[in-house]
Amino acid sequence: MGDLNLYNTRTRSLERFVPLRDREVRIYVCGLTPSAQAHLGHARSFLFFDLLRRLLMHLGYRVTYVQNVTDIDDRSINRARETGEDWYEIVSGYYADFKASMRALGVLEPDHEPYATKFIPEIQAMIRELIERGYAYVATDGIYYRVSRFPRYGALSNRNIDELQSGARIEVDEFKDDPLDFALWKFAKPGEPRWPFEPYGDGRPGWHIECSAMSHALLDPLGTGFDIHGGGADLIFPHHENEIAQSEVLMAHPPMANVWLHGGLLNFDGRKMSKSLGNFEPLSDLLARHDPQAVRMTFLTTGYSKVMNFTEDSIASATITLERLKKTHRRLAVVSAREGDYEMLPRIETALCNDMNTSVALAELLQWSPEATPQARYEFERALWLLGIAPTSAWLEEPPLALPADLVARLQAELGQELSLDGATPDEAIERVIAQRSHARTNKDWAASDRLRDALARCGIAIKDSKEGTSWSIAG
RNA sequence: GGCGACGUAGCCAAGUGGUAAGGCAGGGCUCUGCAAAAGCCCCAUUCGGCAGUUCGAAUCUGCCCGUCGCCUCCA
């Protein structure tokens, strides 16, 4: 199998991936700020990194995956003040929902899931060092990073500092020395959650510093860098730019991360899907309406880094495609050897190694018409695992749908005098109709046969004739 | 104002110099008393427009048109 190539935002080029340590990959992905409900856009991003993890594991790397939780931020604090709730209850509730959605989607658990509020000492240590070395200053309302001290500022996002300063929408803050400077620590106002920070003042960490501190603590205590830093494309500026500014001035050997990967944003009906615009359906609601595996399938069709527009049509199409895979799997269900010459798996590996081209990988899988080779099922399931669509026991059966409660009465109404269903259970009633129809077919009484079949169809029962006899199912 | 992405069949979408993957929808065939289910097959002389480079362009260059995003909390 060939090399893994990934598009690196830092160098703006497709690069062969080489881990810093042999056979080991360290990944830090910016996780959720659970001060509001998660939406499908979050799912797309974390689903992509889940796929990357699966591929790296499949390629034989030992992967350490860290995904943080920003469990303290202005929005949850403001919300708590408005509603009278405890801010931590708000954050915990949303995060629990998010975790449940991730489980439903089959996303692998992170190896570490650091909460910002559990790393206050590490965050403060970093701020102290930034102050001591002249990269940060204490202002009236907080402690700020002095962007002008970091010449490479803007390198990741390809931005020019002078142009940023002349930009129209930089926040005006009377306490900062420069509009570009960003908060490392915010002093607590009365009633706000606070952590002591001597001698500067009680308060809470800024958003950017937590990722610098936690990635340092969990992945790179030596300050020589880790392999992959990821997140949504909207984090490139300013979040990731700020992380670099904070971390790299303190590191023995920058860069902070060798490869920076960014997932394309998701639009909903042509518009950005975001918390602030509010044009989103909560992820948990959407997963209640759609098979989570169909959601995964939907994302496989588009390149991860592209802006994608989500529509109900796209998921309807993916749902049908998923059914095809389930049928193929049922067909392969008896064969299970592991060894053999794999036909399709190598093609999927090749596609994924080409900057995670899931679109081609999926096409390979769908094109594959598996012969009954002994290893076909193993190969197929392995491919499905790589794409994050693990077969569940439900794949082996047709979806169990409930028979309508009034089925017998409705059937009787359809049939009138033709057949009595007195005292029959729904199953028995259907069997009686089928028996009657089989009798009619034997006598080549096609009119009666079709009448009985139509009656069943109108009651939502579909019929299938085969050499083994007639079977029925509930029409989807 | 600055930065960037995208525009490929009815819809979604891969392909980034060698002659248009795949999915959905649509059409046909086999099987069947007819259906259903299943399987097989067909479905873009062409890649927003115009010029240019090249033996060769959806792919490179220039200009134009259109859509979206980032520059503010954001995955």
Coordinates of C-alpha atoms (C1' of nucleotides) in Angstrom, one line a residue:
Chain A
M1 CA 0.0 0.0 0.0
G2 CA 1.2 3.4 -0.9
D3 CA 2.0 6.5 1.1
L4 CA -0.6 8.5 2.9
N5 CA -0.8 12.0 1.4
L6 CA -2.6 14.8 3.2
Y7 CA -3.3 18.4 2.4
N8 CA -1.5 20.5 4.9
T9 CA -2.9 24.0 5.6
R10 CA 0.4 25.1 7.1
T11 CA 2.3 24.6 3.9
R12 CA -0.7 24.9 1.6
S13 CA 0.3 21.7 -0.3
L14 CA -0.4 18.0 -0.5
E15 CA 2.3 16.2 1.4
R16 CA 3.4 12.7 2.1
F17 CA 2.5 12.1 5.8
V18 CA 5.5 11.1 7.9
P19 CA 5.0 10.8 11.6
L20 CA 7.4 12.5 13.9
R21 CA 7.9 9.3 15.9
D22 CA 8.1 5.9 14.3
R23 CA 4.8 4.1 14.0
E24 CA 3.0 6.6 16.3
V25 CA 0.7 9.5 15.4
R26 CA -0.4 12.2 17.8
I27 CA -3.5 14.2 16.9
Y28 CA -5.2 17.1 18.6
V29 CA -8.6 18.2 17.3
C30 CA -10.4 21.2 18.6
G31 CA -13.6 19.9 20.1
L32 CA -17.0 21.4 21.0
T33 CA -17.8 24.4 23.0
P34 CA -21.0 23.0 24.5
S35 CA -22.8 26.2 25.3
A36 CA -25.5 25.4 22.7
Q37 CA -26.7 22.4 20.9
A38 CA -24.4 20.6 18.5
H39 CA -25.5 20.6 14.8
L40 CA -24.7 18.6 11.7
G41 CA -21.8 20.8 10.8
H42 CA -20.0 19.6 14.0
A43 CA -20.8 16.1 13.1
R44 CA -19.3 16.4 9.6
S45 CA -16.0 17.7 11.1
F46 CA -15.7 15.0 13.8
L47 CA -16.8 12.3 11.4
F48 CA -13.9 13.3 9.1
F49 CA -11.3 13.0 11.9
D50 CA -12.9 9.7 12.9
L51 CA -12.2 8.5 9.4
L52 CA -8.6 9.7 9.5
R53 CA -8.1 7.9 12.8
R54 CA -9.5 4.7 11.4
L55 CA -7.2 4.9 8.4
L56 CA -4.1 5.6 10.5
M57 CA -5.0 2.6 12.7
H58 CA -5.6 0.4 9.7
L59 CA -2.2 1.4 8.4
G60 CA -0.7 0.1 11.6
Y61 CA 0.0 3.4 13.5
R62 CA -0.5 3.7 17.2
V63 CA -2.8 6.7 17.3
T64 CA -3.3 9.1 20.3
Y65 CA -6.3 11.2 19.6
V66 CA -7.1 14.2 21.8
Q67 CA -10.3 16.2 21.4
N68 CA -10.9 19.0 24.0
V69 CA -14.0 20.4 25.5
T70 CA -14.3 24.1 26.0
D71 CA -16.4 23.9 29.0
I72 CA -16.1 27.6 30.0
D73 CA -16.9 30.5 27.7
D74 CA -18.8 33.8 27.6
R75 CA -21.9 32.4 26.0
S76 CA -22.6 29.8 28.7
I77 CA -21.9 32.4 31.4
N78 CA -24.2 34.9 29.8
R79 CA -26.9 32.3 29.3
A80 CA -26.6 31.3 32.9
R81 CA -27.1 34.9 34.0
E82 CA -30.1 35.3 31.9
T83 CA -31.9 32.0 32.9
G84 CA -30.6 31.7 36.4
E85 CA -29.2 28.3 35.7
D86 CA -25.8 27.1 36.7
W87 CA -23.4 27.6 33.8
Y88 CA -21.8 24.2 34.4
E89 CA -25.2 22.5 34.2
I90 CA -25.8 24.1 30.8
V91 CA -22.5 23.0 29.5
S92 CA -22.8 19.5 30.9
G93 CA -26.2 19.0 29.4
Y94 CA -25.2 20.0 25.9
Y95 CA -22.0 18.0 26.1
A96 CA -23.9 14.8 27.1
D97 CA -26.2 15.3 24.1
F98 CA -23.2 15.7 21.9
K99 CA -21.6 12.5 23.2
A100 CA -24.8 10.6 22.7
S101 CA -24.9 11.8 19.1
M102 CA -21.3 10.8 18.5
R103 CA -22.0 7.3 19.9
A104 CA -25.0 7.0 17.6
L105 CA -22.8 8.0 14.6
G106 CA -20.2 5.3 15.6
V107 CA -17.4 7.9 16.2
L108 CA -14.6 6.3 18.1
E109 CA -14.0 7.6 21.7
P110 CA -11.1 10.0 22.0
D111 CA -8.1 8.8 23.9
H112 CA -8.2 12.0 25.9
E113 CA -11.1 14.4 26.3
P114 CA -9.6 17.3 28.3
Y115 CA -11.9 19.8 29.8
A116 CA -10.5 23.4 29.9
T117 CA -11.5 23.8 33.6
K118 CA -9.5 20.8 34.5
F119 CA -6.3 22.3 33.2
I120 CA -6.3 25.6 34.9
P121 CA -2.8 25.1 36.5
E122 CA -1.3 24.2 33.1
I123 CA -3.0 27.2 31.4
Q124 CA -1.8 29.6 34.1
A125 CA 1.7 28.2 33.9
M126 CA 1.8 29.0 30.2
I127 CA 0.3 32.5 30.7
R128 CA 3.0 33.2 33.4
E129 CA 5.7 32.2 31.0
L130 CA 4.3 34.3 28.2
I131 CA 4.2 37.3 30.6
E132 CA 7.8 36.7 31.8
R133 CA 9.1 36.4 28.3
G134 CA 7.4 39.6 27.2
Y135 CA 4.7 38.1 24.9
A136 CA 1.8 39.0 27.2
Y137 CA 0.7 41.9 29.3
V138 CA -1.8 42.6 32.1
A139 CA -4.6 45.0 31.2
T140 CA -7.6 46.3 33.2
D141 CA -10.0 43.5 32.2
G142 CA -7.6 40.7 31.5
I143 CA -4.3 39.4 30.3
Y144 CA -3.5 39.8 26.6
Y145 CA -1.2 38.3 24.1
R146 CA 0.8 40.9 22.2
V147 CA 0.5 39.9 18.6
S148 CA 3.1 42.4 17.4
R149 CA 5.8 40.3 19.3
F150 CA 5.2 37.3 17.0
P151 CA 6.5 38.0 13.4
R152 CA 5.0 34.8 11.9
Y153 CA 1.5 35.9 13.0
G154 CA -0.8 35.3 10.0
A155 CA 1.3 32.6 8.4
L156 CA -1.2 29.8 8.8
S157 CA -4.2 31.7 7.6
N158 CA -2.2 33.6 4.9
R159 CA -3.1 37.0 6.4
N160 CA -1.2 40.2 6.5
I161 CA -1.1 41.9 9.9
D162 CA -1.3 45.3 8.4
E163 CA -4.3 44.4 6.4
L164 CA -5.9 42.8 9.4
Q165 CA -5.6 46.1 11.3
S166 CA -7.2 48.1 8.6
G167 CA -10.0 45.6 8.4
A168 CA -13.5 46.9 9.1
R169 CA -14.6 44.5 11.8
I170 CA -12.0 44.2 14.4
E171 CA -13.4 44.5 17.9
V172 CA -12.8 47.8 19.6
D173 CA -11.6 47.3 23.1
E174 CA -10.3 50.2 25.1
F175 CA -8.2 48.0 27.3
K176 CA -6.1 46.3 24.7
D177 CA -2.9 47.9 23.4
D178 CA -3.6 46.7 19.9
P179 CA -6.9 45.6 18.3
L180 CA -5.2 42.3 17.2
D181 CA -4.2 41.3 20.7
F182 CA -6.3 38.5 22.2
A183 CA -7.3 37.5 25.7
L184 CA -5.3 34.8 27.5
W185 CA -7.2 35.4 30.8
K186 CA -10.3 37.3 31.6
F187 CA -10.7 38.8 35.0
A188 CA -14.0 37.8 36.6
K189 CA -16.8 40.3 37.0
P190 CA -19.0 39.9 40.1
G191 CA -21.0 36.7 40.0
E192 CA -18.9 35.1 37.2
P193 CA -17.2 31.8 37.6
R194 CA -13.6 32.3 38.7
W195 CA -10.3 30.6 39.4
P196 CA -7.7 32.2 41.5
F197 CA -4.6 33.4 39.7
E198 CA -2.0 35.1 41.9
P199 CA -0.9 37.8 41.6
Y200 CA -2.9 38.9 38.6
G201 CA -6.5 38.3 39.6
D202 CA -9.3 35.8 39.7
G203 CA -10.9 34.9 36.4
R204 CA -11.2 32.4 33.6
P205 CA -9.0 31.3 30.7
G206 CA -9.4 32.6 27.1
W207 CA -10.4 30.1 24.5
H208 CA -7.2 30.0 22.5
I209 CA -4.8 29.3 25.4
E210 CA -6.6 26.2 26.6
C211 CA -5.8 24.4 23.4
S212 CA -2.1 25.4 23.6
A213 CA -1.9 24.3 27.2
M214 CA -3.7 21.0 26.8
S215 CA -2.0 19.9 23.6
H216 CA 1.3 20.7 25.3
A217 CA 0.4 18.8 28.4
L218 CA -1.1 15.7 26.7
L219 CA 0.8 15.4 23.4
D220 CA 3.9 17.4 23.5
P221 CA 5.4 18.1 27.0
L222 CA 8.9 18.5 25.4
G223 CA 7.8 21.3 23.1
T224 CA 9.1 19.6 20.0
G225 CA 5.7 19.4 18.2
F226 CA 3.1 16.8 17.5
D227 CA 1.8 15.3 14.2
I228 CA -1.6 16.6 13.3
H229 CA -3.7 19.5 14.6
G230 CA -7.2 19.6 13.2
G231 CA -10.5 21.4 13.3
G232 CA -13.1 23.1 11.2
A233 CA -12.0 25.6 8.5
D234 CA -13.5 28.4 10.5
L235 CA -10.9 27.8 13.2
I236 CA -7.9 28.7 11.0
F237 CA -8.3 32.3 11.9
P238 CA -8.0 33.5 14.5
H239 CA -8.1 30.4 16.8
H240 CA -5.4 28.3 15.3
E241 CA -3.3 31.3 14.4
N242 CA -3.5 32.3 18.1
E243 CA -2.6 28.9 19.3
I244 CA 0.5 28.9 17.1
A245 CA 1.5 32.4 18.5
Q246 CA 1.1 31.2 22.1
S247 CA 2.7 27.8 21.7
E248 CA 5.6 28.3 19.3
V249 CA 7.2 31.2 21.2
L250 CA 7.7 28.8 24.1
M251 CA 8.7 25.7 22.2
A252 CA 12.1 24.2 21.9
H253 CA 11.4 23.2 18.3
P254 CA 8.4 24.7 16.4
P255 CA 6.2 24.1 14.6
M256 CA 3.5 23.3 17.1
A257 CA 2.0 20.7 14.8
N258 CA 3.6 19.2 11.7
V259 CA 0.3 19.0 9.7
W260 CA -2.7 21.2 10.1
L261 CA -5.9 19.7 8.7
H262 CA -9.2 21.6 8.3
G263 CA -12.6 20.2 7.4
G264 CA -14.8 22.2 5.1
L265 CA -17.8 23.8 6.6
L266 CA -21.4 22.6 6.1
N267 CA -24.1 24.8 4.6
F268 CA -27.7 24.1 5.1
D269 CA -29.9 24.9 2.1
G270 CA -27.2 27.1 0.7
R271 CA -26.5 29.1 3.8
K272 CA -23.9 28.7 6.5
M273 CA -25.1 26.6 9.3
S274 CA -24.0 28.1 12.6
K275 CA -25.0 28.7 16.1
S276 CA -25.2 32.4 15.7
L277 CA -27.4 32.3 12.6
G278 CA -29.6 29.7 14.2
N279 CA -30.5 28.1 10.9
F280 CA -29.8 24.6 12.1
E281 CA -31.5 21.6 13.4
P282 CA -30.0 20.2 16.5
L283 CA -27.9 17.1 15.7
S284 CA -29.8 14.9 18.1
D285 CA -33.1 15.8 16.4
L286 CA -31.7 15.1 13.0
L287 CA -30.3 11.7 14.1
A288 CA -33.8 10.8 15.4
R289 CA -35.2 11.4 11.9
H290 CA -32.4 9.7 9.9
D291 CA -30.3 6.6 10.2
P292 CA -26.9 7.8 11.6
Q293 CA -25.2 5.5 9.1
A294 CA -27.0 7.3 6.3
V295 CA -25.6 10.5 7.7
R296 CA -22.1 9.1 7.5
M297 CA -22.8 7.9 4.0
T298 CA -23.9 11.4 3.0
F299 CA -20.6 12.9 4.1
L300 CA -18.6 10.2 2.3
T301 CA -19.7 11.4 -1.1
T302 CA -18.1 14.9 -0.8
G303 CA -14.4 15.7 -0.3
Y304 CA -13.8 16.6 3.3
S305 CA -12.2 19.9 2.7
K306 CA -14.9 21.3 0.4
V307 CA -17.8 23.4 1.5
M308 CA -20.8 21.1 1.4
N309 CA -24.5 21.9 1.1
F310 CA -26.7 19.6 3.1
T311 CA -30.2 18.9 1.8
E312 CA -32.9 16.3 2.6
D313 CA -32.3 15.0 -1.0
S314 CA -28.7 14.2 -0.3
I315 CA -29.5 12.1 2.8
A316 CA -32.4 10.4 1.0
S317 CA -30.0 9.3 -1.7
A318 CA -27.5 8.1 0.9
T319 CA -30.1 6.1 2.7
I320 CA -30.9 4.2 -0.5
T321 CA -27.2 3.6 -1.1
L322 CA -26.8 2.3 2.4
E323 CA -29.6 -0.2 1.8
R324 CA -27.6 -1.5 -1.2
L325 CA -24.6 -2.1 1.0
K326 CA -26.8 -3.9 3.5
K327 CA -28.1 -6.2 0.8
T328 CA -24.6 -7.0 -0.4
H329 CA -23.6 -7.8 3.2
R330 CA -26.5 -10.2 3.6
R331 CA -25.5 -11.9 0.4
L332 CA -22.0 -12.4 1.8
A333 CA -23.1 -13.4 5.3
V334 CA -22.0 -17.0 5.1
V335 CA -18.4 -16.7 3.9
S336 CA -15.9 -15.5 6.5
A337 CA -12.3 -16.5 5.9
R338 CA -9.7 -13.8 6.5
E339 CA -6.9 -14.9 4.3
G340 CA -6.9 -14.6 0.5
D341 CA -6.1 -12.1 -2.3
Y342 CA -8.1 -9.0 -1.5
E343 CA -9.7 -7.4 -4.5
M344 CA -11.4 -4.3 -3.2
L345 CA -9.8 -3.4 0.1
P346 CA -6.5 -2.3 -1.5
R347 CA -8.4 0.1 -3.8
I348 CA -10.2 1.6 -0.9
E349 CA -6.9 2.1 0.9
T350 CA -5.4 3.8 -2.1
A351 CA -8.3 6.1 -2.4
L352 CA -8.2 7.1 1.3
C353 CA -4.5 7.5 1.2
N354 CA -5.0 10.1 -1.5
D355 CA -6.0 12.9 0.9
M356 CA -8.9 10.9 2.3
N357 CA -10.8 10.6 -1.0
T358 CA -13.9 9.0 0.5
S359 CA -15.8 9.7 -2.7
V360 CA -13.6 7.4 -4.7
A361 CA -13.4 4.9 -1.8
L362 CA -17.2 4.7 -1.7
A363 CA -17.4 4.3 -5.5
E364 CA -14.9 1.4 -5.3
L365 CA -17.1 -0.3 -2.7
L366 CA -20.3 0.1 -4.6
Q367 CA -18.8 -1.0 -7.9
W368 CA -17.4 -4.2 -6.4
S369 CA -19.5 -7.2 -7.3
P370 CA -18.1 -9.7 -4.8
E371 CA -17.6 -13.2 -6.1
A372 CA -18.1 -15.8 -3.4
T373 CA -14.4 -15.8 -2.5
P374 CA -13.9 -17.2 1.0
Q375 CA -12.6 -13.9 2.3
A376 CA -15.2 -11.7 0.6
R377 CA -17.1 -11.0 3.7
Y378 CA -14.1 -10.3 5.8
E379 CA -12.8 -7.9 3.2
F380 CA -16.2 -6.2 2.8
E381 CA -16.6 -5.7 6.6
R382 CA -13.0 -4.4 6.9
A383 CA -13.8 -1.8 4.2
L384 CA -17.0 -0.9 5.9
W385 CA -15.1 -0.4 9.2
L386 CA -12.6 1.9 7.4
L387 CA -15.5 4.0 6.2
G388 CA -17.0 4.0 9.7
I389 CA -20.1 2.1 8.7
A390 CA -19.9 -1.1 10.8
P391 CA -22.5 -3.7 10.0
T392 CA -24.8 -4.2 13.0
S393 CA -27.1 -7.2 13.7
A394 CA -29.9 -5.2 12.1
W395 CA -28.1 -5.5 8.8
L396 CA -28.9 -9.2 8.6
E397 CA -32.6 -8.8 8.7
E398 CA -35.1 -6.7 6.9
P399 CA -36.2 -3.8 9.2
P400 CA -38.8 -5.1 11.6
L401 CA -41.8 -3.0 11.1
A402 CA -45.0 -3.3 13.2
L403 CA -48.2 -4.6 11.8
P404 CA -51.0 -2.2 12.0
A405 CA -53.3 -2.9 14.9
D406 CA -56.5 -2.9 12.8
L407 CA -55.0 -5.1 10.1
V408 CA -57.4 -8.0 10.5
A409 CA -60.5 -5.7 10.4
R410 CA -59.1 -3.9 7.4
L411 CA -58.3 -7.1 5.5
Q412 CA -61.8 -8.4 6.2
A413 CA -63.3 -5.2 4.9
E414 CA -61.2 -5.5 1.7
L415 CA -62.2 -9.2 1.2
G416 CA -65.8 -9.0 2.1
Q417 CA -67.5 -12.4 1.7
E418 CA -64.5 -13.9 -0.2
L419 CA -62.8 -15.2 2.9
S420 CA -63.5 -15.2 6.6
L421 CA -60.8 -14.2 8.9
D422 CA -62.8 -14.7 12.1
G423 CA -60.7 -15.0 15.2
A424 CA -57.4 -14.9 13.3
T425 CA -54.3 -13.1 14.5
P426 CA -52.8 -10.6 12.0
D427 CA -50.1 -13.2 11.0
E428 CA -52.7 -15.9 10.7
A429 CA -55.0 -13.6 8.6
I430 CA -52.2 -12.9 6.2
E431 CA -51.3 -16.6 5.9
R432 CA -55.0 -17.4 5.2
V433 CA -55.1 -14.9 2.4
I434 CA -51.9 -16.2 1.0
A435 CA -53.1 -19.7 1.1
Q436 CA -56.3 -18.7 -0.6
R437 CA -54.3 -16.9 -3.3
S438 CA -52.0 -19.9 -3.8
H439 CA -55.1 -22.0 -4.3
A440 CA -56.4 -19.6 -6.9
R441 CA -53.0 -19.6 -8.7
T442 CA -53.0 -23.4 -8.8
N443 CA -56.3 -23.1 -10.6
K444 CA -54.9 -20.4 -12.8
D445 CA -57.6 -18.1 -11.5
W446 CA -55.5 -15.0 -12.0
A447 CA -58.3 -12.6 -11.3
A448 CA -58.9 -14.0 -7.8
S449 CA -55.2 -14.2 -7.2
D450 CA -54.6 -10.5 -8.1
R451 CA -57.7 -9.5 -6.1
L452 CA -56.2 -11.1 -3.0
R453 CA -52.8 -9.6 -3.6
D454 CA -54.3 -6.1 -4.1
A455 CA -56.2 -6.4 -0.9
L456 CA -53.0 -7.2 1.0
A457 CA -51.2 -4.4 -0.7
R458 CA -53.9 -1.9 0.3
C459 CA -53.4 -3.0 3.9
G460 CA -49.6 -2.4 3.6
I461 CA -48.6 -6.0 3.1
A462 CA -46.2 -6.7 0.1
I463 CA -46.0 -10.2 -1.4
K464 CA -43.1 -11.9 -3.1
D465 CA -43.4 -15.2 -5.0
S466 CA -40.4 -17.4 -5.4
K467 CA -39.6 -21.0 -6.0
E468 CA -39.7 -21.7 -2.3
G469 CA -43.2 -20.3 -2.0
T470 CA -44.8 -17.0 -1.2
S471 CA -43.5 -14.7 1.5
W472 CA -44.8 -11.4 2.8
S473 CA -43.4 -8.3 4.3
I474 CA -44.6 -5.0 5.6
A475 CA -44.3 -2.5 2.8
G476 CA -41.8 0.3 3.7
Chain B
rG1 C1' -11.5 46.8 1.5
rG2 C1' -8.3 42.1 2.3
rC3 C1' -8.1 36.6 1.9
rG4 C1' -10.1 32.1 0.1
rA5 C1' -13.3 28.2 -2.0
rC6 C1' -16.5 26.6 -5.5
rG7 C1' -19.2 26.5 -10.6
rU8 C1' -18.7 19.0 -14.2
rA9 C1' -25.6 15.3 -16.8
rG10 C1' -32.4 16.5 -13.9
rC11 C1' -29.9 16.4 -8.6
rC12 C1' -25.3 15.1 -5.6
rA13 C1' -20.2 14.3 -6.9
rA14 C1' -14.8 12.2 -8.3
rG15 C1' -11.2 13.6 -11.5
rU16 C1' -6.1 19.0 -11.4
rG17 C1' -2.2 18.0 -18.6
rG18 C1' -3.6 12.4 -22.2
rU19 C1' -9.1 12.2 -24.0
rA20 C1' -15.4 12.5 -18.4
rA21 C1' -15.5 7.5 -11.6
rG22 C1' -19.6 6.7 -8.6
rG23 C1' -24.5 7.6 -6.3
rC24 C1' -29.7 9.3 -6.7
rA25 C1' -33.5 10.0 -10.3
rG26 C1' -34.9 8.2 -15.4
rG27 C1' -35.1 4.3 -19.4
rG28 C1' -34.5 -0.9 -21.2
rC29 C1' -33.9 -6.3 -20.6
rU30 C1' -33.9 -11.1 -17.9
rC31 C1' -37.0 -13.7 -14.5
rU32 C1' -42.5 -13.9 -13.6
rG33 C1' -49.4 -15.9 -15.4
rC34 C1' -49.0 -10.6 -14.3
rA35 C1' -46.3 -8.3 -10.4
rA36 C1' -42.8 -7.9 -6.5
rA37 C1' -37.8 -8.9 -5.4
rA38 C1' -33.2 -9.8 -7.6
rG39 C1' -29.6 -9.5 -11.5
rC40 C1' -27.9 -7.2 -16.1
rC41 C1' -27.6 -3.1 -19.4
rC42 C1' -28.2 2.2 -21.1
rC43 C1' -28.0 7.2 -19.7
rA44 C1' -22.4 14.2 -20.5
rU45 C1' -18.4 14.4 -27.9
rU46 C1' -18.4 17.3 -22.8
rC47 C1' -16.8 20.1 -17.7
rG48 C1' -20.0 28.7 -16.0
rG49 C1' -18.3 32.1 -20.4
rC50 C1' -14.4 34.1 -23.6
rA51 C1' -9.4 34.3 -25.1
rG52 C1' -4.4 32.1 -24.7
rU53 C1' -0.3 28.2 -23.7
rU54 C1' 0.2 23.0 -25.6
rC55 C1' 0.7 17.7 -30.2
rG56 C1' -3.1 17.4 -26.5
rA57 C1' -6.9 21.4 -21.4
rA58 C1' -12.5 19.9 -17.2
rU59 C1' -7.4 20.1 -15.6
rC60 C1' -2.3 25.4 -16.8
rU61 C1' -2.6 31.2 -17.7
rG62 C1' -5.5 35.8 -18.3
rC63 C1' -10.1 38.3 -18.2
rC64 C1' -15.3 38.1 -17.3
rC65 C1' -20.0 36.1 -15.0
rG66 C1' -22.2 33.6 -10.9
rU67 C1' -22.6 31.3 -5.8
rC68 C1' -20.7 30.7 -1.0
rG69 C1' -17.3 31.5 3.0
rC70 C1' -13.4 33.8 6.3
rC71 C1' -11.6 38.5 8.2
rU72 C1' -16.6 38.7 15.0
rC73 C1' -18.3 33.5 18.9
rC74 C1' -18.0 29.4 15.6
rA75 C1' -16.5 22.4 13.6

